PDB file of C-alpha atoms in Angstrom:
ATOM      1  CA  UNK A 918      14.798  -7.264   8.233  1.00  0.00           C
ATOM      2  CA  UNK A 919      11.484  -6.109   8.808  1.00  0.00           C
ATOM      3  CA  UNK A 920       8.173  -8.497   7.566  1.00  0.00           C
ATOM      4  CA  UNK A 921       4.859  -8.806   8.263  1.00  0.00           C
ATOM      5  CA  UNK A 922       2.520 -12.202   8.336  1.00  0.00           C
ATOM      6  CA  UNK A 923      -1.099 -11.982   7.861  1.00  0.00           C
ATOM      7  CA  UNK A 924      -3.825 -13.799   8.475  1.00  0.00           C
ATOM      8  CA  UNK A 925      -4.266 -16.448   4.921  1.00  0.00           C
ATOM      9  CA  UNK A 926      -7.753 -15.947   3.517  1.00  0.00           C
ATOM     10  CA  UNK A 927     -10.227 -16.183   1.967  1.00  0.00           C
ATOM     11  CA  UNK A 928     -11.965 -15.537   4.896  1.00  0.00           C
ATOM     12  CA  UNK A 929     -16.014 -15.805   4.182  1.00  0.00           C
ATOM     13  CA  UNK A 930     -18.676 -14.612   7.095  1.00  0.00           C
ATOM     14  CA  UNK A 931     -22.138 -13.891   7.317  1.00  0.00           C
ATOM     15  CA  UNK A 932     -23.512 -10.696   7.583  1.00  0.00           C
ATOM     16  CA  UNK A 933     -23.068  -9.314  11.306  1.00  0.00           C
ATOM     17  CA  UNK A 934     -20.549 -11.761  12.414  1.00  0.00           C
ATOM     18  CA  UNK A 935     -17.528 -10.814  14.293  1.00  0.00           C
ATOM     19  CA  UNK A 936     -14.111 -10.273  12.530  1.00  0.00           C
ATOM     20  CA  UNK A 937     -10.605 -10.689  13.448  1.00  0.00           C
ATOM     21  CA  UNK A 938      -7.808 -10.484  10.850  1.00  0.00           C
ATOM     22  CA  UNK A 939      -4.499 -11.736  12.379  1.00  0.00           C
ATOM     23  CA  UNK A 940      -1.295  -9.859  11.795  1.00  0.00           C
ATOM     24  CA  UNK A 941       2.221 -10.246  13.533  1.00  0.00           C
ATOM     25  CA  UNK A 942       5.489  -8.164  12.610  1.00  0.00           C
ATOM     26  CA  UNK A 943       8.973  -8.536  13.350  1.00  0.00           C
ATOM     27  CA  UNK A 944      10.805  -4.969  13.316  1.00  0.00           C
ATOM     28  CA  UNK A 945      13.888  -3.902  14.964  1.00  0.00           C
ATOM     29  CA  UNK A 946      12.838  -0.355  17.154  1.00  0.00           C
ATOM     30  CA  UNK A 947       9.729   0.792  17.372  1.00  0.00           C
ATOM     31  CA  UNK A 948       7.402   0.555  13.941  1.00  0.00           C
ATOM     32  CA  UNK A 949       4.414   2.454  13.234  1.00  0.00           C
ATOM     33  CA  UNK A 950       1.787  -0.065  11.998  1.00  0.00           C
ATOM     34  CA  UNK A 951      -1.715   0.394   9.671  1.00  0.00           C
ATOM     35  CA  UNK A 952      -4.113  -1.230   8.022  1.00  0.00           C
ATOM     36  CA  UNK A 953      -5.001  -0.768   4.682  1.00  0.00           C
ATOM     37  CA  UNK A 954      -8.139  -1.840   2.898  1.00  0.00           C
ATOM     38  CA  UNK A 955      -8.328  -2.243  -1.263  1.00  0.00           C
ATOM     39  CA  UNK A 956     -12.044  -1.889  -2.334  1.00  0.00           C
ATOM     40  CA  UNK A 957     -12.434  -4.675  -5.872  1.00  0.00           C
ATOM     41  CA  UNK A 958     -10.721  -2.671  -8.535  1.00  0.00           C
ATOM     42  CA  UNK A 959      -9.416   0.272  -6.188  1.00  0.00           C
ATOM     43  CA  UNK A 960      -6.365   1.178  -5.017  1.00  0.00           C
ATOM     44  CA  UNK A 961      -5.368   1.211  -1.302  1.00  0.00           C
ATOM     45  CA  UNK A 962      -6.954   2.906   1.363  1.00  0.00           C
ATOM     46  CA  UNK A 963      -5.032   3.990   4.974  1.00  0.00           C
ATOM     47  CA  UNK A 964      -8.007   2.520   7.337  1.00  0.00           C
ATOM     48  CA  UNK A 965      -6.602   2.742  10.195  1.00  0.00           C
ATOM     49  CA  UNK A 966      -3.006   3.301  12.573  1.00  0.00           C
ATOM     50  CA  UNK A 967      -1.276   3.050  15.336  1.00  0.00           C
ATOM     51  CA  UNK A 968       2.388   4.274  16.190  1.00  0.00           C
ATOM     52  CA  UNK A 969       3.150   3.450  19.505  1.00  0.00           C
ATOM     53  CA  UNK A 970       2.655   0.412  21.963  1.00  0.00           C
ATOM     54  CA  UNK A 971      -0.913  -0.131  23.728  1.00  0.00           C
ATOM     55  CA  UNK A 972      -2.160   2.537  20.556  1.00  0.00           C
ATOM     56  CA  UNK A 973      -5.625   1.631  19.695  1.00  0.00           C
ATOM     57  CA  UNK A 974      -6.277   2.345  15.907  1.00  0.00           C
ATOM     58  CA  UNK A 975      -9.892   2.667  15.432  1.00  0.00           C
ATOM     59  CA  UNK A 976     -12.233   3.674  12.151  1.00  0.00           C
ATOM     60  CA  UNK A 977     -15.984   2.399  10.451  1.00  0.00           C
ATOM     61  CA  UNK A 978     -16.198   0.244  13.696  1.00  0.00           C
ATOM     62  CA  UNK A 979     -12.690  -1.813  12.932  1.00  0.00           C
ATOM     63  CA  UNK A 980     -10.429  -1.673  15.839  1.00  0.00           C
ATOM     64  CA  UNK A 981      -6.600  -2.758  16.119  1.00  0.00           C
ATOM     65  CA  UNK A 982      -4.292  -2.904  19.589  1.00  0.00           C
ATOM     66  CA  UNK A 983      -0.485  -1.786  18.961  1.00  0.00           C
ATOM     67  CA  UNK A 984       0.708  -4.981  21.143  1.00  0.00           C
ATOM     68  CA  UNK A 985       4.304  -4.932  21.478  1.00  0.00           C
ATOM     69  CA  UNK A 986       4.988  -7.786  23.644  1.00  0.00           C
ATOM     70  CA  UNK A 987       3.386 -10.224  20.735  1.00  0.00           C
ATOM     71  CA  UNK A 988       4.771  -8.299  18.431  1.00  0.00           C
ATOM     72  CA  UNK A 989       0.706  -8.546  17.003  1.00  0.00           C
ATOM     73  CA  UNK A 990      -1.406  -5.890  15.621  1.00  0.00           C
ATOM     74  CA  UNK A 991      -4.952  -7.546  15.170  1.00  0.00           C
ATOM     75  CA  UNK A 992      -8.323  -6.291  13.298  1.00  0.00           C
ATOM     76  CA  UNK A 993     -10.960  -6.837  14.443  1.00  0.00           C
ATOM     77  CA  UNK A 994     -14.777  -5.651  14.058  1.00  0.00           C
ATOM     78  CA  UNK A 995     -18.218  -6.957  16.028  1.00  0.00           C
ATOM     79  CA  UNK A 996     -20.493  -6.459  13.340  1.00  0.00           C
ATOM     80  CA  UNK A 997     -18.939  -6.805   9.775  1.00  0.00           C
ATOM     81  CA  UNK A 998     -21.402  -5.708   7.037  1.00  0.00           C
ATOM     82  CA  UNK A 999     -21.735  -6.987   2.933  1.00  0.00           C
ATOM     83  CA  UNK A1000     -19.987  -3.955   2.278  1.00  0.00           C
ATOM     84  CA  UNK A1001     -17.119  -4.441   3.801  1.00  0.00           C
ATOM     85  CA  UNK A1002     -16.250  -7.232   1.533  1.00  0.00           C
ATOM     86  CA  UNK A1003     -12.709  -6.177   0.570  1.00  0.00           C
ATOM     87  CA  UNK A1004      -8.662  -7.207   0.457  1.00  0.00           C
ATOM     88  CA  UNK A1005      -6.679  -5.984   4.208  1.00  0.00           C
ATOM     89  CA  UNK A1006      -3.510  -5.479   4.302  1.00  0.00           C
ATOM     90  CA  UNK A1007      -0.890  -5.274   7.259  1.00  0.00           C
ATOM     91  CA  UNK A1008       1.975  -3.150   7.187  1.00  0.00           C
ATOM     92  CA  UNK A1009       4.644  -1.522   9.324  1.00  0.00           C
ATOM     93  CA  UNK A1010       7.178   1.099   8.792  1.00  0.00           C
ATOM     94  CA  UNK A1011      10.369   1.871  10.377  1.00  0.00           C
ATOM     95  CA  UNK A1012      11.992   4.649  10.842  1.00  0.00           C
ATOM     96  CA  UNK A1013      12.314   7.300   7.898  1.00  0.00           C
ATOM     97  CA  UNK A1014      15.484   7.211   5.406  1.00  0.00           C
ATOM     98  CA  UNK A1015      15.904  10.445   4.463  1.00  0.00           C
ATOM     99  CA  UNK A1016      12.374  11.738   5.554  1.00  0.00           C
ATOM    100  CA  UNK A1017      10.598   8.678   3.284  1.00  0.00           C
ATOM    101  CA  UNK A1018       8.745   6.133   4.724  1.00  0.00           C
ATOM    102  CA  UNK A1019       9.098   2.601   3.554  1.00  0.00           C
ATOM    103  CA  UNK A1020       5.885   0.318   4.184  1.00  0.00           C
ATOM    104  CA  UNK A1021       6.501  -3.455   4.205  1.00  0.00           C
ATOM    105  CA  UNK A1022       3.142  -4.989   3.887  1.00  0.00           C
ATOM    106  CA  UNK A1023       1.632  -8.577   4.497  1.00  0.00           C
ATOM    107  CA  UNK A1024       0.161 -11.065   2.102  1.00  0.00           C
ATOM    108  CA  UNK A1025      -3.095  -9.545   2.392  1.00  0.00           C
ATOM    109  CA  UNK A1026      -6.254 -11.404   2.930  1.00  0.00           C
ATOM    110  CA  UNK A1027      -9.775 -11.187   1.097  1.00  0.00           C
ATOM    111  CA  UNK A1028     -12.827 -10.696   3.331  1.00  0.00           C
ATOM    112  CA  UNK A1029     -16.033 -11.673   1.805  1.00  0.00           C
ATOM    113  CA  UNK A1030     -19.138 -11.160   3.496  1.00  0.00           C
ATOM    114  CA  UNK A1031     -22.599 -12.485   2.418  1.00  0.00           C
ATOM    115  CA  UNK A1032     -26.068 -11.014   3.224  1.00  0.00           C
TER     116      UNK A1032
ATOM    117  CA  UNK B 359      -7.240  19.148   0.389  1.00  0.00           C
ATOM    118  CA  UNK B 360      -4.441  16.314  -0.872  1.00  0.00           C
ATOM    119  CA  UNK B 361      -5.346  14.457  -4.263  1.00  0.00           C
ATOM    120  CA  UNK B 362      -3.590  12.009  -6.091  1.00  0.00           C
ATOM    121  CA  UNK B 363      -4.127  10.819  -9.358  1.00  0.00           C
ATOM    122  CA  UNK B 364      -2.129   8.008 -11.533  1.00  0.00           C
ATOM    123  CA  UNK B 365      -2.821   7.466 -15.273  1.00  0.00           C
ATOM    124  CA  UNK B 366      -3.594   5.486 -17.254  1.00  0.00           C
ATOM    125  CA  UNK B 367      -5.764   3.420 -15.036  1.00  0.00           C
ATOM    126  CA  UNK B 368      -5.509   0.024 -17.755  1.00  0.00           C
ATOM    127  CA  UNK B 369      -3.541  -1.017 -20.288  1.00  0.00           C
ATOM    128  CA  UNK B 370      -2.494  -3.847 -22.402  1.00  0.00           C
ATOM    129  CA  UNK B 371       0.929  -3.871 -23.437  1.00  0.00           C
ATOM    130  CA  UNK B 372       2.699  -6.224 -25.946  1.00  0.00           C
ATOM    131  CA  UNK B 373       5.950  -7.462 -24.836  1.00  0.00           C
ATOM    132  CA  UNK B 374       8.631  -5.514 -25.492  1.00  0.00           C
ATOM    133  CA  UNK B 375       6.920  -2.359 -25.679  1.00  0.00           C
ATOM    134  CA  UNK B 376       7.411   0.715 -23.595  1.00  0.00           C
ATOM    135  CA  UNK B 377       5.781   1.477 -20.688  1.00  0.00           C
ATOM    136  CA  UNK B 378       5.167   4.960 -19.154  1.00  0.00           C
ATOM    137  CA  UNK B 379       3.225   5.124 -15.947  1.00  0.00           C
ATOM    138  CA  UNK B 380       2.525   9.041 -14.917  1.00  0.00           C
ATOM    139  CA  UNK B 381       1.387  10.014 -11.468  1.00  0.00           C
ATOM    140  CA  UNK B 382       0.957  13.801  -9.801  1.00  0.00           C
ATOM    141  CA  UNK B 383       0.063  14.840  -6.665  1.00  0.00           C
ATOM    142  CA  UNK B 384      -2.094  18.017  -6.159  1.00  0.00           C
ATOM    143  CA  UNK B 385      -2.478  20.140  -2.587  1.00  0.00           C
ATOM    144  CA  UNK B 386       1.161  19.778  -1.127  1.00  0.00           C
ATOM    145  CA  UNK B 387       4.641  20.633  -1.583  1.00  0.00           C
ATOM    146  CA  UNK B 388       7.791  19.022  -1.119  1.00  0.00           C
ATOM    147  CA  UNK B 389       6.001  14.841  -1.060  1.00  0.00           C
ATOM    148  CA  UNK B 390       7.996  11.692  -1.221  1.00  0.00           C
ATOM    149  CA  UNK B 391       6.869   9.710  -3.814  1.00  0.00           C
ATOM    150  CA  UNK B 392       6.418   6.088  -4.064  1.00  0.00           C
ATOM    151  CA  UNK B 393       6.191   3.184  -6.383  1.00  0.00           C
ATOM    152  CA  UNK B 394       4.038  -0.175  -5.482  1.00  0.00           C
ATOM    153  CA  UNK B 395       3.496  -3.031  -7.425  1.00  0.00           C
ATOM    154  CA  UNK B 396       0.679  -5.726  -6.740  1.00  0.00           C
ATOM    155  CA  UNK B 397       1.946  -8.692  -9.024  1.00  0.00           C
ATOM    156  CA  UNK B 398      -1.046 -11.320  -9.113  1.00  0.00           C
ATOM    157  CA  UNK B 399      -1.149 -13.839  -5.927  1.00  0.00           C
ATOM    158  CA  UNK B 400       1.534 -11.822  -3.762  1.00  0.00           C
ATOM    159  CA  UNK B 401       2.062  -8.669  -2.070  1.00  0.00           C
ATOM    160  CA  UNK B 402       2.982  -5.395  -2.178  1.00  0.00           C
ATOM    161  CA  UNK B 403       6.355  -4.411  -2.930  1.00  0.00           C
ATOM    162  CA  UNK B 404       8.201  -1.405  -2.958  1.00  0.00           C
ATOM    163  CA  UNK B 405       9.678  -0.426  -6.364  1.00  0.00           C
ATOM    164  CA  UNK B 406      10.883   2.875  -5.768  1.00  0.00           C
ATOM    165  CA  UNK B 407      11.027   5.833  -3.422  1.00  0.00           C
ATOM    166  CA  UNK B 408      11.583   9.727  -4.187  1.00  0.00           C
ATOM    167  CA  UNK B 409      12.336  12.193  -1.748  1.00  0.00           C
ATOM    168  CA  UNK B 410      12.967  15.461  -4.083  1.00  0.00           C
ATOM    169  CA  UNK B 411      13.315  16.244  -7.719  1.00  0.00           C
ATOM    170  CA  UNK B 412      15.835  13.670  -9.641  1.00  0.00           C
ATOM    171  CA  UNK B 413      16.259  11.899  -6.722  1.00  0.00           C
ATOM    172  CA  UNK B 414      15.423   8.267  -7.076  1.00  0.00           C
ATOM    173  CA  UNK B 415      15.939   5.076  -5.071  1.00  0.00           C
ATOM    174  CA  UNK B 416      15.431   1.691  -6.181  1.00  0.00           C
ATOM    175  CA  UNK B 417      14.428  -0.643  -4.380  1.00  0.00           C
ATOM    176  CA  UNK B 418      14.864  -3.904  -6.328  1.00  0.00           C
ATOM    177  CA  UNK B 419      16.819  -4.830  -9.259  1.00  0.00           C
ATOM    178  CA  UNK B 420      14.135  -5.016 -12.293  1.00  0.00           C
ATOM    179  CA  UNK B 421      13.391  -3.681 -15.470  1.00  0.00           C
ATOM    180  CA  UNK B 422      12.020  -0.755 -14.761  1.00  0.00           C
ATOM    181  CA  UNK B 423      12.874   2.726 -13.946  1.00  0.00           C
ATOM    182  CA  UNK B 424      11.494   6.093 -12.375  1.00  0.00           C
ATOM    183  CA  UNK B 425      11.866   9.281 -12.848  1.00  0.00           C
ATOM    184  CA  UNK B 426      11.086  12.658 -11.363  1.00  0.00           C
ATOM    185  CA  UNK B 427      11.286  15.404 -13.355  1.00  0.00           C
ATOM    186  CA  UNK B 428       9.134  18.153 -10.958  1.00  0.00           C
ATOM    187  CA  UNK B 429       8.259  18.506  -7.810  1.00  0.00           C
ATOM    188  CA  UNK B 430       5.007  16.566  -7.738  1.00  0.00           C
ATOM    189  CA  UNK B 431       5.354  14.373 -10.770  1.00  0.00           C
ATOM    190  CA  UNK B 432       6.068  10.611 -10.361  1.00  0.00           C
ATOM    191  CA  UNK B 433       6.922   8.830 -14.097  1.00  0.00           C
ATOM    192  CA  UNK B 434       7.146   4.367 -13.947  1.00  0.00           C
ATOM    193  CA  UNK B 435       8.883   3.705 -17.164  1.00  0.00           C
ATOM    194  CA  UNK B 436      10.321   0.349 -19.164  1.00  0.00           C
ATOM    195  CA  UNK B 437      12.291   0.501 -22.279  1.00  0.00           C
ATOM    196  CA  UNK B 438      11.104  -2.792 -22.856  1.00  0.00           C
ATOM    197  CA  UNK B 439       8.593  -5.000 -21.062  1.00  0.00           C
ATOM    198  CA  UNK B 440       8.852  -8.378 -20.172  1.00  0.00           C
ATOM    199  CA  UNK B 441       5.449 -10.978 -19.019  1.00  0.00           C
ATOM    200  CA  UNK B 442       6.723 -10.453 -15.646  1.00  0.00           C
ATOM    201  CA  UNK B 443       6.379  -7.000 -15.625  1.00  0.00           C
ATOM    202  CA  UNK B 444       2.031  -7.493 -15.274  1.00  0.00           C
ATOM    203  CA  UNK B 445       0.408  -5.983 -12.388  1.00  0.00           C
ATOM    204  CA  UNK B 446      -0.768  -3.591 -10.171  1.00  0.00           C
ATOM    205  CA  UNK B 447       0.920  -0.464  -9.769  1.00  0.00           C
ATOM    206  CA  UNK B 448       0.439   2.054  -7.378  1.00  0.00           C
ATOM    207  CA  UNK B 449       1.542   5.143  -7.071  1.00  0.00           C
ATOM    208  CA  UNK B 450       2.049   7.173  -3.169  1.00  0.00           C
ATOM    209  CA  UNK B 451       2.801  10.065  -1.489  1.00  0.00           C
ATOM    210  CA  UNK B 452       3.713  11.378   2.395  1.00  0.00           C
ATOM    211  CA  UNK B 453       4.866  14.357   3.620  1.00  0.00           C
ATOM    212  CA  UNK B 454       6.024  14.830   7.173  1.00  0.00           C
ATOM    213  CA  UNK B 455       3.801  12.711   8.856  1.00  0.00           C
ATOM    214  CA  UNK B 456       4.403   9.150   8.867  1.00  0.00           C
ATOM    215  CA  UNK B 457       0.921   8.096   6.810  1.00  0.00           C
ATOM    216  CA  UNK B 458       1.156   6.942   2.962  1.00  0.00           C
ATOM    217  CA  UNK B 459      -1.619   7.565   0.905  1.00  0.00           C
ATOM    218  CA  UNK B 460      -2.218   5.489  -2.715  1.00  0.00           C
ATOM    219  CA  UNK B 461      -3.521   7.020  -5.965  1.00  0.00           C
ATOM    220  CA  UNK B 462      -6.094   4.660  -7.621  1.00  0.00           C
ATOM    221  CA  UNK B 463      -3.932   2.257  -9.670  1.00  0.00           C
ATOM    222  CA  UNK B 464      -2.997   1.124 -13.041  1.00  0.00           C
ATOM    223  CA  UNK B 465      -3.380  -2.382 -14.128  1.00  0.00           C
ATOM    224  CA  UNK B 466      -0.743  -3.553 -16.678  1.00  0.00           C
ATOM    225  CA  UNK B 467      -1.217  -6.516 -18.893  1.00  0.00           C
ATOM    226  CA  UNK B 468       1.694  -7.495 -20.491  1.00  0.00           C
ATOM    227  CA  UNK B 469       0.876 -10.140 -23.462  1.00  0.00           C
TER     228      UNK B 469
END
C-alpha cells in the first residue's frame, strides 16, 4: 500500500539557517503529494503541492521538487525564521475512490527555530 | 470563501462517556468529508471518509462512529469511550480538486 517516511525530528536551527525536511513515498501510479504545516495548538495547514513529476511546490519561501525517480519529495527553505517553528507533515494521495481523496501522511517532524 | 469549523475545540471526557464531535463546512456544496485523528507520538490517520449524505466509510475498525445527517455536517461519535480513544481530531473537507483542507481541531482527553 501506499506510506510515506519523513524526516525524524526534532530538528532545532538557528535563525536564518537553511532547511531541508526529508520525505520519500512509495505509491503505486502517480500520487499527488503536499506538505502540511500544524502551527502549536492548530490544526493543519495545506502549505504547499505538487501533482505531477518535476512539479515544484513553492509557498512563504519553502520549496519542494515532485521527484519521481527517488520516489522523494523534499522541503526545503534558505532562510528559516523563529516563526516558522512548527510540526511538517508529508503526505500523498492516490487516486480518488468515489471522488474522495484519501491522504496518507508521514510521522511528522517538529521544527524549532531559535532567534 | 470556504470555512470550516469543528466544535468543541477541548474536552475532558471520563471513560465511558459519550462523545459527540460536530463539524460544518460553510461556502460549498456537495464536500467530502473527512475524519483525522492525531493520537499522541504518531501520525495521522484516517478515521473516516464521506462522500454524500448517510454515506459513510470507515476506515479502521474502532470504537467510534460517524455520521452525516446534511449536506455539510460531519458528527464523530462514541457510545462509550475508552483511554485509547485520546487525541487529536480533525475534521476535512475537498471538493473536486484534489486539495484537503483541516478545520482547527478538537483535543479529547479521555481520563
Amino acid at each position: 500500500g501506499n506510506s510515506v517516511t519523513q524526516m525524524e525530528g526534532p530538528v532545532t536551527l538557528s535563525e536564518e539557517a537553511f532547511l531541508t525536511i526529508n520525505c520519500t513515498y512509495t505509491a503505486t501510479g502517480y500520487p499527488s503529494l503536499f506538505w502540511y504545516v500544524q502551527y502549536p495548538g492548530e490544526g493543519l495547514q495545506l502549505l504547499l503541492k505538487a501533482t505531477k513529476a518535476d512539479d515544484k511546490g513553492s509557498n512563504k519561501g519553502f520549496e519542494a521538487t515532485y521527484r519521481k525517480e527517488t520516489t522523494s519529495f523534499h522541503l526545503e527553505k534558505g532562510s528559516v525564521q523563529v516563526s516558522d517553528s512548527a510540526v511538517y507533515f508529508c503526505a500523498l494521495s492516490g487516486p480518488p475512490i468515489q471522488g474522495a481523496q484519501k491522504l496518507v501522511f508521514g510521522q511528522g517532524t517538529r521544527l524549532t527555530i531559535n532567534p | 470563501s470556504q470555512t470550516i469549523h469543528q466544535w468543541p475545540a477541548t474536552l475532558v471526557q471520563p471513560v465511558g462517556s459519550p462523545l459527540s464531535l460536530e463539524c460544518t463546512v460553510e461556502g460549498t456544496s456537495n464536500p467530502n468529508l473527512y475524519w483525522y485523528r492525531q493520537a499522541a507520538g504518531r501520525g495521522l490517520q484516517l478515521l473516516f471518509y464521506s462522500v454524500g449524505i448517510g454515506q459513510i466509510s470507515s476506515e479502521v475498525p474502532q470504537n467510534l462512529s460517524a455520521s452525516r445527517p446534511q449536506d455539510r455536517q460531519f458528527i464523530l461519535s462514541s457510545k462509550k469511550l475508552l483511554l485509547s480513544d485520546s487525541g487529536f481530531y480533525l475534521c476535512a473537507w475537498s471538493v473536486q480538486g484534489i486539495t484537503i483542507y483541516f478545520g482547527e481541531g478538537s483535543w479529547l482527553t479521555v481520563v
